[in-house]
Amino acid sequence: MNLFLKLFIGLFLVFILTGCIGEEYDFTPPTVTLNDYPSLNEELIEANIDWRIENNEQLKKETEDILSFAREQKQFHINSGQKVSYDFDNQDFAIEELNVLVWKDDKEIQLELYDERSFNFPKEEGKYVIVFDLRSDRGIAQYVGNIAIQ
């Protein structure tokens, strides 16, 4: 009986350690998706990235004119004043600052973020560019999208 208990405990410890060793972490910048089930599930496009990945390597991407770049993307439609949530595909980082802005022509509007990871789009109809600006302990990541509010 004593031998059986020792074997069981040893096998149990092996399974526990295997679970710890087998974990994988994703240190790349996250993918940002806007959601409003079932009508919206749109992924924003990376514009500017300066992100520290494994072994202190840096992942960099620079877009000179993010507003022009955003206008070139596939346009998606949002209802006037619509509340949407945002999701990251991974979060192996700590958020230091997060801002969501929309641009209509040359006018910038900062959107208020809510605790449940959501925000409301403006009520005024028209063509907008969204800029999602993330600052974290791993670096910065900026995402854009082309939006038509109707």
Backbone as a printed PyTorch tensor [residue, N CA C, xyz], in Angstrom:
tensor([[[  0.8230,  -1.1970,   0.0000],
         [  0.0000,   0.0000,   0.0000],
         [  0.8620,   1.2550,   0.0000]],

        [[  1.9280,   1.2340,   0.8080],
         [  2.8200,   2.3820,   0.8930],
         [  3.5070,   2.6230,  -0.4550]],

        [[  3.9180,   1.5550,  -1.1630],
         [  4.5500,   1.6750,  -2.4730],
         [  3.5590,   2.2610,  -3.4850]],

        [[  2.3210,   1.8000,  -3.4240],
         [  1.2820,   2.3120,  -4.3230],
         [  1.0740,   3.8070,  -4.1040]],

        [[  1.0410,   4.2670,  -2.8850],
         [  0.8600,   5.6870,  -2.5720],
         [  2.0320,   6.5130,  -3.1070]],

        [[  3.2800,   6.0070,  -2.9380],
         [  4.4520,   6.7200,  -3.4400],
         [  4.4270,   6.8210,  -4.9670]],

        [[  4.0420,   5.7420,  -5.6400],
         [  3.9450,   5.7620,  -7.1000],
         [  2.8710,   6.7510,  -7.5670]],

        [[  1.7540,   6.7570,  -6.8830],
         [  0.6740,   7.6760,  -7.2330],
         [  1.1040,   9.1290,  -7.0610]],

        [[  1.7480,   9.4530,  -5.9660],
         [  2.2200,  10.8230,  -5.7140],
         [  3.2740,  11.2100,  -6.7530]],

        [[  4.1990,  10.2990,  -7.0560],
         [  5.2310,  10.5690,  -8.0670],
         [  4.6210,  10.8300,  -9.4350]],

        [[  3.6460,  10.0210,  -9.8280],
         [  2.9640,  10.2040, -11.1120],
         [  2.1900,  11.5200, -11.1330]],

        [[  1.5570,  11.8450, -10.0370],
         [  0.8170,  13.1020,  -9.9100],
         [  1.7430,  14.3030, -10.0780]],

        [[  2.9220,  14.2700,  -9.4400],
         [  3.8920,  15.3620,  -9.5610],
         [  4.4160,  15.4930, -10.9920]],

        [[  4.6140,  14.3820, -11.6750],
         [  5.0700,  14.4280, -13.0680],
         [  4.0230,  15.1240, -13.9350]],

        [[  2.7500,  14.8250, -13.7500],
         [  1.6900,  15.4740, -14.5230],
         [  1.6240,  16.9760, -14.2360]],

        [[  1.7850,  17.3580, -13.0020],
         [  1.7660,  18.7800, -12.6340],
         [  2.9280,  19.5120, -13.2990]],

        [[  4.1240,  18.9650, -13.2110],
         [  5.2980,  19.6040, -13.8110],
         [  5.2020,  19.6450, -15.3340]],

        [[  4.6420,  18.6180, -15.9250],
         [  4.4670,  18.6060, -17.3710],
         [  3.5660,  19.7530, -17.8040]],

        [[  2.5470,  20.0330, -17.0590],
         [  1.6480,  21.1470, -17.3750],
         [  2.3560,  22.4780, -17.2850]],

        [[  3.2390,  22.6540, -16.3250],
         [  3.9780,  23.9180, -16.1840],
         [  4.9810,  24.1030, -17.3050]],

        [[  5.6650,  23.0550, -17.6760],
         [  6.6970,  23.1490, -18.6990],
         [  6.0660,  23.3460, -20.0730]],

        [[  4.9240,  22.7610, -20.3130],
         [  4.3030,  22.7850, -21.6230],
         [  3.5800,  24.0660, -21.9760]],

        [[  3.5070,  25.0440, -21.0820],
         [  2.7950,  26.2760, -21.3850],
         [  3.5370,  27.0750, -22.4410]],

        [[  2.7640,  27.6450, -23.3690],
         [  3.3480,  28.4960, -24.3890],
         [  2.8020,  29.9020, -24.2160]],

        [[  3.6650,  30.8760, -24.4320],
         [  3.2650,  32.2700, -24.3280],
         [  3.4760,  32.9370, -25.6730]],

        [[  2.6090,  33.8480, -26.0010],
         [  2.6920,  34.5850, -27.2510],
         [  3.1090,  36.0110, -26.9150]],

        [[  4.3380,  36.3790, -27.2710],
         [  4.8580,  37.6930, -26.9370],
         [  4.7550,  38.6800, -28.0970]],

        [[  4.1050,  38.2880, -29.1750],
         [  3.9240,  39.1980, -30.3010],
         [  2.8180,  40.1920, -29.9690]],

        [[  2.7550,  41.3110, -30.7130],
         [  1.6630,  42.2590, -30.4490],
         [  0.3110,  41.5760, -30.6750]],

        [[ -0.6740,  41.9390, -29.8870],
         [ -1.9650,  41.2720, -30.0220],
         [ -2.6990,  41.7070, -31.2850]],

        [[ -3.6260,  40.8910, -31.6910],
         [ -4.5750,  41.2680, -32.7240],
         [ -5.7420,  41.9380, -32.0040]],

        [[ -6.2370,  43.0540, -32.5450],
         [ -7.3480,  43.7730, -31.9270],
         [ -8.5870,  43.5790, -32.7970]],

        [[ -9.6650,  43.1140, -32.1740],
         [-10.9130,  42.8720, -32.8800],
         [-12.0300,  43.6790, -32.2310]],

        [[-12.8430,  44.3340, -33.0710],
         [-14.0330,  45.0350, -32.5950],
         [-15.2110,  44.0980, -32.7490]],

        [[-16.0260,  43.9980, -31.6900],
         [-17.1440,  43.0510, -31.6700],
         [-18.4340,  43.7120, -31.2310]],

        [[-19.4900,  43.3210, -31.8740],
         [-20.8500,  43.5960, -31.4290],
         [-21.6990,  42.4700, -31.9840]],

        [[-21.6880,  41.3500, -31.2690],
         [-22.3510,  40.1510, -31.7560],
         [-23.8230,  40.4210, -32.0180]],

        [[-24.3900,  39.9840, -33.1020],
         [-23.8270,  39.2140, -34.2130],
         [-23.4570,  40.0810, -35.4220]],

        [[-23.6210,  41.3980, -35.3210],
         [-23.4760,  42.2360, -36.5080],
         [-22.0500,  42.6520, -36.8340]],

        [[-21.1320,  42.6030, -35.8800],
         [-19.7880,  43.1180, -36.1230],
         [-18.7320,  42.1980, -35.5340]],

        [[-17.7290,  41.9060, -36.3370],
         [-16.5470,  41.1700, -35.8960],
         [-15.4260,  41.5600, -36.8520]],

        [[-14.8070,  42.7200, -36.6050],
         [-13.8060,  43.2790, -37.5140],
         [-12.4550,  43.4110, -36.8310]],

        [[-11.4230,  42.9410, -37.5190],
         [-10.0600,  43.0270, -37.0210],
         [ -9.4260,  44.3200, -37.5230]],

        [[ -8.8100,  45.0750, -36.6160],
         [ -8.1030,  46.2860, -37.0030],
         [ -6.7220,  45.9060, -37.5610]],

        [[ -6.1500,  46.7950, -38.3680],
         [ -4.8940,  46.5340, -39.0640],
         [ -3.7340,  47.2020, -38.3130]],

        [[ -2.6060,  46.4890, -38.1780],
         [ -1.4230,  47.0590, -37.5330],
         [ -0.8750,  48.1930, -38.3880]],

        [[ -0.5980,  49.3370, -37.7470],
         [ -0.0240,  50.4770, -38.4580],
         [  1.3970,  50.7430, -37.9730]],

        [[  1.5700,  50.9620, -36.6930],
         [  2.8910,  51.2190, -36.1120],
         [  3.1070,  50.2540, -34.9540]],

        [[  4.2690,  49.5960, -34.9710],
         [  4.5950,  48.6230, -33.9320],
         [  6.0310,  48.8610, -33.4800]],

        [[  6.2490,  48.8940, -32.2010],
         [  7.5830,  48.8720, -31.6010],
         [  7.4340,  48.0160, -30.3470]],

        [[  7.6300,  46.7090, -30.4980],
         [  7.2360,  45.7230, -29.4960],
         [  8.4030,  44.8050, -29.1610]],

        [[  8.6290,  44.5950, -27.8870],
         [  9.6780,  43.6870, -27.4230],
         [  9.1000,  42.2770, -27.3540]],

        [[  9.7180,  41.3670, -28.1120],
         [  9.2710,  39.9730, -28.0870],
         [ 10.3110,  39.1540, -27.3310]],

        [[ 10.3130,  37.8600, -27.4630],
         [ 11.2250,  36.9970, -26.7060],
         [ 12.6820,  37.3830, -26.9050]],

        [[ 13.4930,  37.1200, -25.8920],
         [ 14.9410,  37.3560, -25.9100],
         [ 15.2970,  38.8090, -26.2130]],

        [[ 14.4390,  39.7270, -25.7820],
         [ 14.6350,  41.1670, -25.9680],
         [ 14.7660,  41.5930, -27.4290]],

        [[ 14.2750,  40.7860, -28.3540],
         [ 14.2210,  41.1890, -29.7560],
         [ 13.0820,  42.1950, -29.9240]],

        [[ 13.2700,  43.1400, -30.8390],
         [ 12.2470,  44.1520, -31.1080],
         [ 11.5710,  43.8480, -32.4350]],

        [[ 10.2630,  43.9620, -32.4460],
         [  9.4780,  43.8680, -33.6660],
         [  9.0510,  45.2830, -33.9980]],

        [[  9.4370,  45.7760, -35.1740],
         [  9.1350,  47.1570, -35.5380],
         [  8.4300,  47.2160, -36.8770]],

        [[  7.4620,  48.1120, -36.9610],
         [  6.7720,  48.4230, -38.2090],
         [  6.4110,  49.8930, -38.1240]],

        [[  6.7060,  50.6330, -39.1850],
         [  6.4170,  52.0620, -39.1670],
         [  5.6100,  52.4400, -40.3950]],

        [[  4.5100,  53.1480, -40.1540],
         [  3.6610,  53.6710, -41.2090],
         [  3.7010,  55.1850, -41.1060]],

        [[  4.1630,  55.8320, -42.1540],
         [  4.3440,  57.2900, -42.1320],
         [  3.0210,  58.0360, -41.9390]],

        [[  2.0490,  57.7490, -42.7780],
         [  0.7670,  58.4680, -42.7490],
         [ -0.3410,  57.4660, -42.4190]],

        [[ -0.6290,  57.3240, -41.1180],
         [ -1.5840,  56.2890, -40.7110],
         [ -3.0050,  56.5850, -41.1760]],

        [[ -3.3710,  57.8580, -41.3230],
         [ -4.7220,  58.1750, -41.7690],
         [ -4.9330,  57.7520, -43.2150]],

        [[ -3.9630,  58.0150, -44.0700],
         [ -4.0550,  57.5690, -45.4710],
         [ -4.0420,  56.0480, -45.5410]],

        [[ -3.1750,  55.4250, -44.7440],
         [ -3.1000,  53.9700, -44.6910],
         [ -4.4480,  53.3800, -44.2720]],

        [[ -5.0760,  53.9830, -43.2650],
         [ -6.3710,  53.4860, -42.7750],
         [ -7.4500,  53.6200, -43.8470]],

        [[ -7.4370,  54.7220, -44.5790],
         [ -8.4610,  54.9390, -45.6260],
         [ -8.3340,  53.9370, -46.7690]],

        [[ -7.1650,  53.3360, -46.9290],
         [ -6.9460,  52.3320, -47.9720],
         [ -7.5010,  50.9570, -47.5830]],

        [[ -7.8260,  50.7700, -46.3160],
         [ -8.3070,  49.4700, -45.8310],
         [ -9.7760,  49.2660, -46.2140]],

        [[-10.1880,  48.0100, -46.1630],
         [-11.5810,  47.6690, -46.4310],
         [-12.4740,  48.3870, -45.4170]],

        [[-13.4920,  49.0510, -45.9120],
         [-14.3840,  49.8110, -45.0360],
         [-15.4370,  48.8840, -44.4220]],

        [[-15.7190,  49.1000, -43.1350],
         [-16.8230,  48.3720, -42.5090],
         [-17.7980,  49.3750, -41.9180]],

        [[-19.0320,  48.9270, -41.7430],
         [-20.1240,  49.8210, -41.3540],
         [-20.4950,  49.6510, -39.8870]],

        [[-20.7710,  50.7980, -39.2650],
         [-21.1560,  50.8640, -37.8610],
         [-22.4180,  51.7200, -37.7930]],

        [[-23.2850,  51.3800, -36.8780],
         [-24.4750,  52.2120, -36.6600],
         [-24.1040,  53.4450, -35.8350]],

        [[-24.7930,  54.5090, -36.0660],
         [-24.5820,  55.7600, -35.3460],
         [-24.7080,  55.5300, -33.8380]],

        [[-23.6810,  55.9180, -33.0760],
         [-23.6960,  55.7670, -31.6250],
         [-23.5520,  54.3520, -31.1220]],

        [[-23.2300,  53.4110, -31.9940],
         [-23.1620,  51.9910, -31.6320],
         [-22.0940,  51.7280, -30.5790]],

        [[-22.4430,  50.9050, -29.6010],
         [-21.4970,  50.4760, -28.5740],
         [-20.8650,  49.1680, -29.0370]],

        [[-19.5290,  49.1240, -29.0190],
         [-18.8040,  47.9180, -29.4120],
         [-17.7850,  47.5720, -28.3390]],

        [[-17.4040,  46.3140, -28.3020],
         [-16.3460,  45.8830, -27.3950],
         [-15.1020,  45.5980, -28.2260]],

        [[-13.9710,  45.6020, -27.5690],
         [-12.7170,  45.2660, -28.2360],
         [-12.0780,  44.1150, -27.4880]],

        [[-11.4020,  43.2570, -28.2440],
         [-10.7490,  42.0810, -27.6760],
         [ -9.3340,  41.9780, -28.2140]],

        [[ -8.4400,  41.4390, -27.3780],
         [ -7.0870,  41.0940, -27.7950],
         [ -7.0310,  39.5820, -27.9420]],

        [[ -6.3310,  39.0840, -28.9630],
         [ -6.2270,  37.6310, -29.1150],
         [ -5.2880,  37.0220, -28.0800]],

        [[ -4.4160,  37.8240, -27.4820],
         [ -3.5710,  37.3870, -26.3750],
         [ -3.3100,  38.6070, -25.5130]],

        [[ -2.9400,  38.3560, -24.2810],
         [ -2.6040,  39.4980, -23.4230],
         [ -1.4870,  39.1080, -22.4740]],

        [[ -0.3370,  38.8230, -23.0720],
         [  0.8660,  38.5580, -22.2890],
         [  1.6370,  39.8630, -22.1030]],

        [[  0.9270,  40.8910, -21.6840],
         [  1.4960,  42.2220, -21.4750],
         [  0.5900,  42.9700, -20.5140]],

        [[  1.1250,  44.0340, -19.9290],
         [  0.3290,  44.8900, -19.0370],
         [  0.0260,  46.1950, -19.7800]],

        [[ -1.2250,  46.5670, -19.8060],
         [ -1.6320,  47.8070, -20.4700],
         [ -1.2380,  48.9840, -19.5840]],

        [[ -0.4680,  49.9100, -20.1480],
         [ -0.0940,  51.1260, -19.4350],
         [ -1.0070,  52.2810, -19.8350]],

        [[ -1.3540,  52.3430, -21.1170],
         [ -2.2570,  53.3910, -21.6090],
         [ -2.9510,  52.8670, -22.8550]],

        [[ -4.2200,  53.2200, -22.9870],
         [ -5.0040,  52.7990, -24.1380],
         [ -5.8950,  53.9530, -24.5570]],

        [[ -5.8160,  54.3330, -25.8230],
         [ -6.6510,  55.4070, -26.3620],
         [ -7.2760,  54.9400, -27.6600]],

        [[ -8.5400,  55.3020, -27.8420],
         [ -9.2250,  55.0360, -29.0970],
         [ -9.7070,  56.3750, -29.6270]],

        [[ -9.2570,  56.6820, -30.8460],
         [ -9.6020,  57.9450, -31.4930],
         [-10.2890,  57.6510, -32.8090]],

        [[-11.1780,  58.5460, -33.2100],
         [-11.7090,  58.5020, -34.5650],
         [-11.4260,  59.8480, -35.2140]],

        [[-11.1770,  59.8110, -36.4950],
         [-10.9030,  61.0090, -37.2760],
         [-11.9540,  61.1280, -38.3610]],

        [[-12.5310,  62.3040, -38.4640],
         [-13.4290,  62.6180, -39.5770],
         [-12.8310,  63.8500, -40.2300]],

        [[-12.4070,  63.7070, -41.4710],
         [-11.6480,  64.7480, -42.1710],
         [-10.3980,  65.0380, -41.3450]],

        [[-10.2260,  66.2400, -40.8410],
         [ -9.0520,  66.5670, -40.0280],
         [ -9.4100,  66.7620, -38.5600]],

        [[-10.5820,  66.3110, -38.1810],
         [-11.0440,  66.4870, -36.8000],
         [-10.8670,  65.1850, -36.0160]],

        [[-10.1730,  65.2960, -34.8860],
         [ -9.9040,  64.1410, -34.0250],
         [-10.9040,  64.1220, -32.8760]],

        [[-11.4640,  62.9290, -32.6020],
         [-12.3970,  62.7540, -31.4810],
         [-11.8870,  61.5840, -30.6460]],

        [[-11.6070,  61.8270, -29.3560],
         [-11.1970,  60.7400, -28.4650],
         [-12.4500,  60.0990, -27.8840]],

        [[-12.5270,  58.7750, -27.9710],
         [-13.6900,  58.0410, -27.4780],
         [-13.4580,  57.6050, -26.0350]],

        [[-14.5270,  57.6510, -25.2590],
         [-14.4510,  57.2330, -23.8610],
         [-14.4800,  55.7090, -23.7800]],

        [[-13.5130,  55.1460, -23.0440],
         [-13.4400,  53.7020, -22.8530],
         [-14.1300,  53.3250, -21.5470]],

        [[-14.8820,  52.2330, -21.5880],
         [-15.5830,  51.7430, -20.4000],
         [-14.8440,  50.5330, -19.8270]],

        [[-15.0920,  50.2500, -18.5490],
         [-14.4100,  49.1620, -17.8450],
         [-14.5920,  47.8010, -18.5070]],

        [[-15.7130,  47.5840, -19.1240],
         [-15.9790,  46.2760, -19.7170],
         [-15.3870,  46.1510, -21.1180]],

        [[-14.3350,  46.9350, -21.3900],
         [-13.6390,  46.9140, -22.6790],
         [-14.5770,  47.2520, -23.8310]],

        [[-15.2090,  48.3890, -23.7250],
         [-16.1110,  48.8200, -24.7840],
         [-16.0650,  50.3400, -24.9230]],

        [[-16.6730,  50.8240, -25.9890],
         [-16.7960,  52.2570, -26.2450],
         [-17.9340,  52.4770, -27.2280]],

        [[-18.3700,  53.7250, -27.3450],
         [-19.4240,  54.0910, -28.2810],
         [-18.8370,  54.9040, -29.4270]],

        [[-19.2870,  54.6070, -30.6410],
         [-18.9000,  55.4160, -31.7860],
         [-19.7120,  56.7090, -31.7870]],

        [[-19.2280,  57.7390, -32.4850],
         [-19.9770,  59.0030, -32.5500],
         [-21.3600,  58.8180, -33.1840]],

        [[-22.2490,  59.7340, -32.8810],
         [-23.6050,  59.6870, -33.4310],
         [-23.6870,  60.3200, -34.8140]],

        [[-22.7300,  61.1930, -35.1310],
         [-22.7380,  61.8700, -36.4280],
         [-22.3210,  60.8880, -37.5310]],

        [[-23.1360,  60.8060, -38.5740],
         [-22.8570,  59.9000, -39.6780],
         [-21.7130,  60.4180, -40.5420]],

        [[-21.0740,  59.5220, -41.2590],
         [-20.0060,  59.9010, -42.1750],
         [-18.9140,  58.8600, -42.2330]],

        [[-17.8360,  59.2000, -42.9620],
         [-16.6800,  58.3220, -43.1010],
         [-15.6430,  58.7150, -42.0530]],

        [[-15.1630,  57.7120, -41.3190],
         [-14.2170,  57.9260, -40.2270],
         [-13.0320,  56.9700, -40.3710]],

        [[-11.9750,  57.3250, -39.6780],
         [-10.8310,  56.4470, -39.4800],
         [-10.7290,  56.2280, -37.9800]],

        [[-10.5490,  54.9630, -37.5720],
         [-10.3490,  54.6710, -36.1620],
         [ -8.8700,  54.3900, -35.9300]],

        [[ -8.3380,  54.9270, -34.8330],
         [ -6.9510,  54.6910, -34.4340],
         [ -6.9860,  54.1500, -33.0030]],

        [[ -6.4850,  52.9500, -32.8380],
         [ -6.4550,  52.2500, -31.5590],
         [ -5.0000,  52.2660, -31.1050]],

        [[ -4.7000,  53.0170, -30.0580],
         [ -3.3220,  53.2630, -29.6280],
         [ -3.0640,  52.5720, -28.2910]],

        [[ -2.2380,  51.5300, -28.3090],
         [ -1.9350,  50.7180, -27.1240],
         [ -0.4950,  50.9490, -26.6930]],

        [[ -0.3070,  51.2940, -25.4260],
         [  1.0300,  51.4000, -24.8240],
         [  1.0700,  50.3960, -23.6800]],

        [[  2.1170,  49.5570, -23.6910],
         [  2.1990,  48.4860, -22.6970],
         [  3.6240,  48.3530, -22.1810]],

        [[  3.8020,  47.4150, -21.2660],
         [  5.1380,  47.1450, -20.7500],
         [  6.0320,  46.4860, -21.8000]],

        [[  5.4900,  46.0590, -22.9180],
         [  6.2600,  45.4470, -24.0040],
         [  6.5220,  46.4210, -25.1460]],

        [[  5.8720,  47.5860, -25.1380],
         [  6.0850,  48.5630, -26.2060],
         [  4.7760,  49.1930, -26.6450]],

        [[  4.7850,  49.6950, -27.8840],
         [  3.5830,  50.3320, -28.4150],
         [  3.0780,  49.5670, -29.6310]],

        [[  1.7780,  49.6370, -29.8190],
         [  1.1430,  49.0490, -30.9960],
         [ -0.0220,  49.9640, -31.3700]],

        [[ -0.0870,  50.3020, -32.6330],
         [ -1.1320,  51.1920, -33.1180],
         [ -1.8680,  50.4690, -34.2440]],

        [[ -3.1810,  50.4990, -34.1820],
         [ -4.0300,  49.7860, -35.1340],
         [ -5.0080,  50.7830, -35.7480]],

        [[ -5.4150,  50.5160, -36.9720],
         [ -6.3280,  51.4250, -37.6670],
         [ -7.4400,  50.6510, -38.3560]],

        [[ -8.4940,  51.3830, -38.6890],
         [ -9.5950,  50.8160, -39.4520],
         [-10.3020,  51.9170, -40.2140]],

        [[-11.0210,  51.5420, -41.2530],
         [-11.7740,  52.4570, -42.1030],
         [-13.2540,  52.2000, -41.8490]],

        [[-13.9670,  53.2080, -41.3600],
         [-15.3320,  53.0210, -40.8760],
         [-16.2980,  53.9730, -41.5790]],

        [[-17.4760,  53.4790, -41.8490],
         [-18.5730,  54.3200, -42.2960],
         [-19.6490,  54.2380, -41.2180]],

        [[-19.9730,  55.3780, -40.6070],
         [-21.0350,  55.4150, -39.5890],
         [-22.3140,  55.8310, -40.2860]],

        [[-23.3560,  55.0350, -40.1280],
         [-24.6350,  55.3110, -40.7840],
         [-25.7830,  55.3150, -39.8110]]])
